[in-house]
Coordinates of C-alpha atoms in Angstrom, one line a residue:
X1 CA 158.8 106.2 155.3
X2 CA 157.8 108.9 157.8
X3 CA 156.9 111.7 155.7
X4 CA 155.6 109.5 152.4
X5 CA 151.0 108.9 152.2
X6 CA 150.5 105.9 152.1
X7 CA 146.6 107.2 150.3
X8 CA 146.7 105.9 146.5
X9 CA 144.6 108.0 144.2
X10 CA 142.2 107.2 141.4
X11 CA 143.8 106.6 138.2
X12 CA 143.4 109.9 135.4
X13 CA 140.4 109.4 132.9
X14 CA 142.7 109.2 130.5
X15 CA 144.3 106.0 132.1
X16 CA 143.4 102.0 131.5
X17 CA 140.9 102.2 134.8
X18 CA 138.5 104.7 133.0
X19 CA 135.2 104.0 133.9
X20 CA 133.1 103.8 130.3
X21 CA 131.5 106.5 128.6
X22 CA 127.9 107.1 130.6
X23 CA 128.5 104.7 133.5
X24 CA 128.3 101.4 134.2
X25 CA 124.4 101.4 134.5
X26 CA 124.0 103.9 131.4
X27 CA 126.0 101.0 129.4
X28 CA 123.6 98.9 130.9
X29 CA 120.6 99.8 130.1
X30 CA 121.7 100.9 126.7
X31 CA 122.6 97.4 125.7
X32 CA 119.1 96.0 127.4
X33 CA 117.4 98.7 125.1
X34 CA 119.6 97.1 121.8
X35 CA 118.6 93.5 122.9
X36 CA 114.8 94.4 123.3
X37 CA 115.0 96.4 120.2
X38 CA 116.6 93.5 118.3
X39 CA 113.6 91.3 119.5
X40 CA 110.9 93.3 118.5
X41 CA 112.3 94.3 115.1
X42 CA 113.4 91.0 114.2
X43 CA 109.7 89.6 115.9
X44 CA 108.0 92.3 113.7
X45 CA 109.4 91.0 110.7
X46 CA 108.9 87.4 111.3
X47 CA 105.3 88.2 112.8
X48 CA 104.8 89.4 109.0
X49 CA 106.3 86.3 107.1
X50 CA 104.4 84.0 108.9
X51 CA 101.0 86.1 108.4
X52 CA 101.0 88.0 105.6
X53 CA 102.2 87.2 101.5
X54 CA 103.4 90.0 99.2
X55 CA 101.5 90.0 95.8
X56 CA 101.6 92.9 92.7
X57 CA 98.4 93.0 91.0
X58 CA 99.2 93.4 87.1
X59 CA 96.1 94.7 86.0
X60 CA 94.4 97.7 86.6
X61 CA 90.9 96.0 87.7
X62 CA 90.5 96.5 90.8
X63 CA 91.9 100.4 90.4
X64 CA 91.3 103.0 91.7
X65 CA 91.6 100.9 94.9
X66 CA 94.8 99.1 93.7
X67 CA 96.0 100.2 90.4
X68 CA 98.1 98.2 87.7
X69 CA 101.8 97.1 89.5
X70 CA 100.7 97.7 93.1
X71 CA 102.2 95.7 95.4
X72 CA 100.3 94.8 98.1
X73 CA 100.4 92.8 101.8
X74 CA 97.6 90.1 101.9
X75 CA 96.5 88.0 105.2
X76 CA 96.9 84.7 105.3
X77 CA 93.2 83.3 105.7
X78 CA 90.7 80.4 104.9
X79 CA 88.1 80.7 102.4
X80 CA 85.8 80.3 105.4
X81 CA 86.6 83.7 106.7
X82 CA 86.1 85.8 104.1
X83 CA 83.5 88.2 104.4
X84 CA 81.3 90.6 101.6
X85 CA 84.0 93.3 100.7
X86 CA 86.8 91.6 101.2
X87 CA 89.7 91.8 98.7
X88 CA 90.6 88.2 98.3
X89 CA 93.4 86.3 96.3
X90 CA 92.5 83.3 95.1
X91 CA 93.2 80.8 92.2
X92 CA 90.9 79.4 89.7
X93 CA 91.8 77.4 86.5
X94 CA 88.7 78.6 84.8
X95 CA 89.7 81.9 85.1
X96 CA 93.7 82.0 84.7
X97 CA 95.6 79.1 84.2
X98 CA 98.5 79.2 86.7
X99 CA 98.1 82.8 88.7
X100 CA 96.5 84.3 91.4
X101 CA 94.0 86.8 90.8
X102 CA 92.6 89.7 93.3
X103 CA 88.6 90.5 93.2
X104 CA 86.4 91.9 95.3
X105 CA 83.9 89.7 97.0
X106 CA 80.3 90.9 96.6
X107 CA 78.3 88.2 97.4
X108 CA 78.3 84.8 99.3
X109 CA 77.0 81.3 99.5
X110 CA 73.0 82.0 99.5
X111 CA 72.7 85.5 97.9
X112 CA 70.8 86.6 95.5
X113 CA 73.5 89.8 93.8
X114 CA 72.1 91.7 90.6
X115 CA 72.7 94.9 88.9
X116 CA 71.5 97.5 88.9
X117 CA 69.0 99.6 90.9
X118 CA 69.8 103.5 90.2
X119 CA 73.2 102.5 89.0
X120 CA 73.8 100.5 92.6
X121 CA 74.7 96.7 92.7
X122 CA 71.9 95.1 94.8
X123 CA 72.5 92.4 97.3
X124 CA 69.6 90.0 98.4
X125 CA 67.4 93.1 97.1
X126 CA 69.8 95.8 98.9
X127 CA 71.1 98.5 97.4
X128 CA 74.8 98.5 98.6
X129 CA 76.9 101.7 98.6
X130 CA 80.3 101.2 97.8
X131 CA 82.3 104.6 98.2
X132 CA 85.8 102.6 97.0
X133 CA 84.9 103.0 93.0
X134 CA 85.1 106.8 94.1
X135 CA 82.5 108.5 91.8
X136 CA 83.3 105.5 89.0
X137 CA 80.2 103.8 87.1
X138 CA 79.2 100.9 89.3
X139 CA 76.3 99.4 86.7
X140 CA 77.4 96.2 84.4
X141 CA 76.0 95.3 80.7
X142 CA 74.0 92.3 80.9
X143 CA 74.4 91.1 84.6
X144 CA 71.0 88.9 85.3
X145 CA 70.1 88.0 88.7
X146 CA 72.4 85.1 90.0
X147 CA 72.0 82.9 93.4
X148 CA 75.3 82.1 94.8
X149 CA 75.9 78.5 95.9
X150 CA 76.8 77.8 99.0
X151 CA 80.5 77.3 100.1
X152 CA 81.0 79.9 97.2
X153 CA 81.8 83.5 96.5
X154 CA 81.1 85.9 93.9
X155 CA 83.4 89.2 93.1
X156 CA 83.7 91.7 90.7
X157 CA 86.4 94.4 90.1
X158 CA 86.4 97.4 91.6
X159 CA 86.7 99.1 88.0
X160 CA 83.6 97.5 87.1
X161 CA 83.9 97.9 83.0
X162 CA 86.9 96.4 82.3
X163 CA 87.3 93.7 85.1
X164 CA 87.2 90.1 83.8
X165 CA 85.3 88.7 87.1
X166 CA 82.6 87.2 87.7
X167 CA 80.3 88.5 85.0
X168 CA 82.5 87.7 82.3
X169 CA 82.4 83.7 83.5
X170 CA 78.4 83.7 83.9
X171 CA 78.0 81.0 81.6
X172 CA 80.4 78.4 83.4
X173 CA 79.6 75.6 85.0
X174 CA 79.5 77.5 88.3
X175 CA 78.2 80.6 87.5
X176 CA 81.0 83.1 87.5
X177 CA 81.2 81.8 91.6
X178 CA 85.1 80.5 93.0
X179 CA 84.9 78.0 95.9
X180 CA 85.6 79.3 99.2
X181 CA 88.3 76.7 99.4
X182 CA 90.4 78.6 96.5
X183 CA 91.0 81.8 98.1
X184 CA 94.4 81.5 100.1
X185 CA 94.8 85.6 101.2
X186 CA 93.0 88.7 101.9
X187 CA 94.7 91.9 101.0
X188 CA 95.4 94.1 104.1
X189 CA 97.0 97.3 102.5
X190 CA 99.0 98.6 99.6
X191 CA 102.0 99.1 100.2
X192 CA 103.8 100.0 96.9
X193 CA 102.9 103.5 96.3
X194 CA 102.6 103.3 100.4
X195 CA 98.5 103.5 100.3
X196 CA 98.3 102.2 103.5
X197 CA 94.8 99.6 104.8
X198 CA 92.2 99.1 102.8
X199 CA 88.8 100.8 103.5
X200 CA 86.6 98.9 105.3
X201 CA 83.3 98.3 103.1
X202 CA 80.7 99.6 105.2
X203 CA 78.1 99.3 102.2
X204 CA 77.7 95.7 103.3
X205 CA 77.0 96.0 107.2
X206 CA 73.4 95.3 106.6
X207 CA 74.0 92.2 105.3
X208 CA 76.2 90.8 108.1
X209 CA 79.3 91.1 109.9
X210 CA 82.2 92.5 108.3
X211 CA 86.0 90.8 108.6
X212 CA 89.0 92.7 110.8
X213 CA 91.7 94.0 109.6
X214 CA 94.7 91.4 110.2
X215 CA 97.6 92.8 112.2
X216 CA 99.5 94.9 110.2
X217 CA 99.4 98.2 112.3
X218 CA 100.4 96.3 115.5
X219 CA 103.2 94.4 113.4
X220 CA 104.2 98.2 112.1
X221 CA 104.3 99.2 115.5
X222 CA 106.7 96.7 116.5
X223 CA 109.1 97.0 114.1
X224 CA 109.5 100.5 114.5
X225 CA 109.7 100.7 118.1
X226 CA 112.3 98.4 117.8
X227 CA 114.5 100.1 115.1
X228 CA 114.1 103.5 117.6
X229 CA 115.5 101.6 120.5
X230 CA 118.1 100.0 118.4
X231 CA 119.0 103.0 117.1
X232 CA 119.1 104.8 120.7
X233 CA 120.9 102.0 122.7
X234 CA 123.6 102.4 120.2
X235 CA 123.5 106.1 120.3
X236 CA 123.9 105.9 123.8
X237 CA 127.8 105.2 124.0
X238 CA 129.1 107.8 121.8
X239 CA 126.7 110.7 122.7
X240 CA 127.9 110.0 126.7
X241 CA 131.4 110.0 125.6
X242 CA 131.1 112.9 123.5
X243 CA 129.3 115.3 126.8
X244 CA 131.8 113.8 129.2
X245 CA 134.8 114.5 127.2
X246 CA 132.9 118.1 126.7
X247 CA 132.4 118.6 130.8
X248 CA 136.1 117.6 131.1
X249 CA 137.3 120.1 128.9
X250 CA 135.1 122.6 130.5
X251 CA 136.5 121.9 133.7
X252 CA 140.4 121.5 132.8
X253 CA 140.2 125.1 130.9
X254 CA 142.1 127.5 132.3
X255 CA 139.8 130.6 133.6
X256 CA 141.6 133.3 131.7
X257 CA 140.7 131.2 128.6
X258 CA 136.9 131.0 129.2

């Protein structure tokens, strides 16, 4: 026993004690990056179920801002927060049977809407500029003066010849105007060709306060930050064994083969 070290030494990274690829606190961190990005992706997506509906428009009435077979991502709202401008889905017997339809809202409960001064639809006696029928005819055949109810809306398509809105239901009961209480969604974005948000109707600001756009970006932002840490926390583990195995190598060469 006199001449025999009694020192052990540490096993050979190639043995069962090898410490893991990056460290203990790379591994770490790398798997607190994979559950937060888990979260966030998976909250992202569930943020989105719970606030937003998917709908494809099948007509080409509202084009050019949402052509025929778009598919769009509309808010969740009630009828009691839709502004002038808005985009709204909404249901109506008197106008289809058993669908949704998407119209722009131009007027609500107390206006007076008419068409048209210098080819401009007039709101309560303003002229409102509407820069989404990009350069299209805004004027309507036959369109007398109508006062909108209160608790109701009145919308036209954005391709204002061939729409059947509100002008092509003058002679109901109500006007060509849908109860608040029948729109279920406002339309945030299209999404199918990727669009993107809608443009915010600043022709209308005169006549009041214009609506938000719901939370799409933020919900976006969420689920991609999410997918990138994912995507890195998993990444982590190979790319640390792959440079450690490449400094070990480097340092086990021989110097005449350098």
């Amino acid at each position: 026993m006199g001449g025999e070290s009694t020192t052990r030494t540490a096993p050979l990274s190639g043995g069962t004690g090898r410490a893991p690829a990056g460290g203990r606190t790379g591994q770490r961190l790398s798997g607190v990056a994979v559950a937060l990005g888990l979260v966030l992706f998976l909250g992202g997506f569930a943020w989105a179920a719970v606030v937003y509906r998917p709908y494809t428009v099948p007509t080409s009435s509202m084009s050019p801002t949402i052509g025929m077979g778009d598919r769009v991502l509309a808010q969740r709202v009630n009828g009691d927060e839709v502004r002038r401008g808005d985009v709204v889905v909404f249901r109506d017997k008197t106008w289809v049977a058993d669908a949704p339809v998407v119209k722009r809202v131009v007027a609500v409960g107390g206006d007076t809407v008419a068409c048209c001064t210098d080819g401009k639809l007039t709101v309560n006696g303003k002229e409102i500029d509407e820069p989404y029928l990009k350069g299209g005819v805004a004027e309507i055949q036959g369109f007398p003066t109508v006062k909108v109810p209160e608790g109701r809306l009145f919308l036209l398509g954005d391709e204002r010849q061939g729409s059947l809105d509100s002008t092509a239901h003058l002679t109901d009961a109500a006007k060509g105007t849908v109860s608040r209480g029948d729109v279920s969604a406002r339309v945030d974005a299209v999404i199918w060709p990727a669009k993107g948000m809608l443009e915010r109707p600043t022709g209308f600001q005169t006549l009041g306060a214009l609506s938000q756009p719901g939370p799409l970006r933020t919900v976006v932002a969420l689920i991609v930050a999410g997918a990138v840490l994912v995507l890195a926390g998993g990444a982590y583990g190979p790319v640390a064994k792959l440079l450690g195995s490449s400094r070990t190598r480097a340092r086990t060469e021989p110097a005449g083969a350098r």
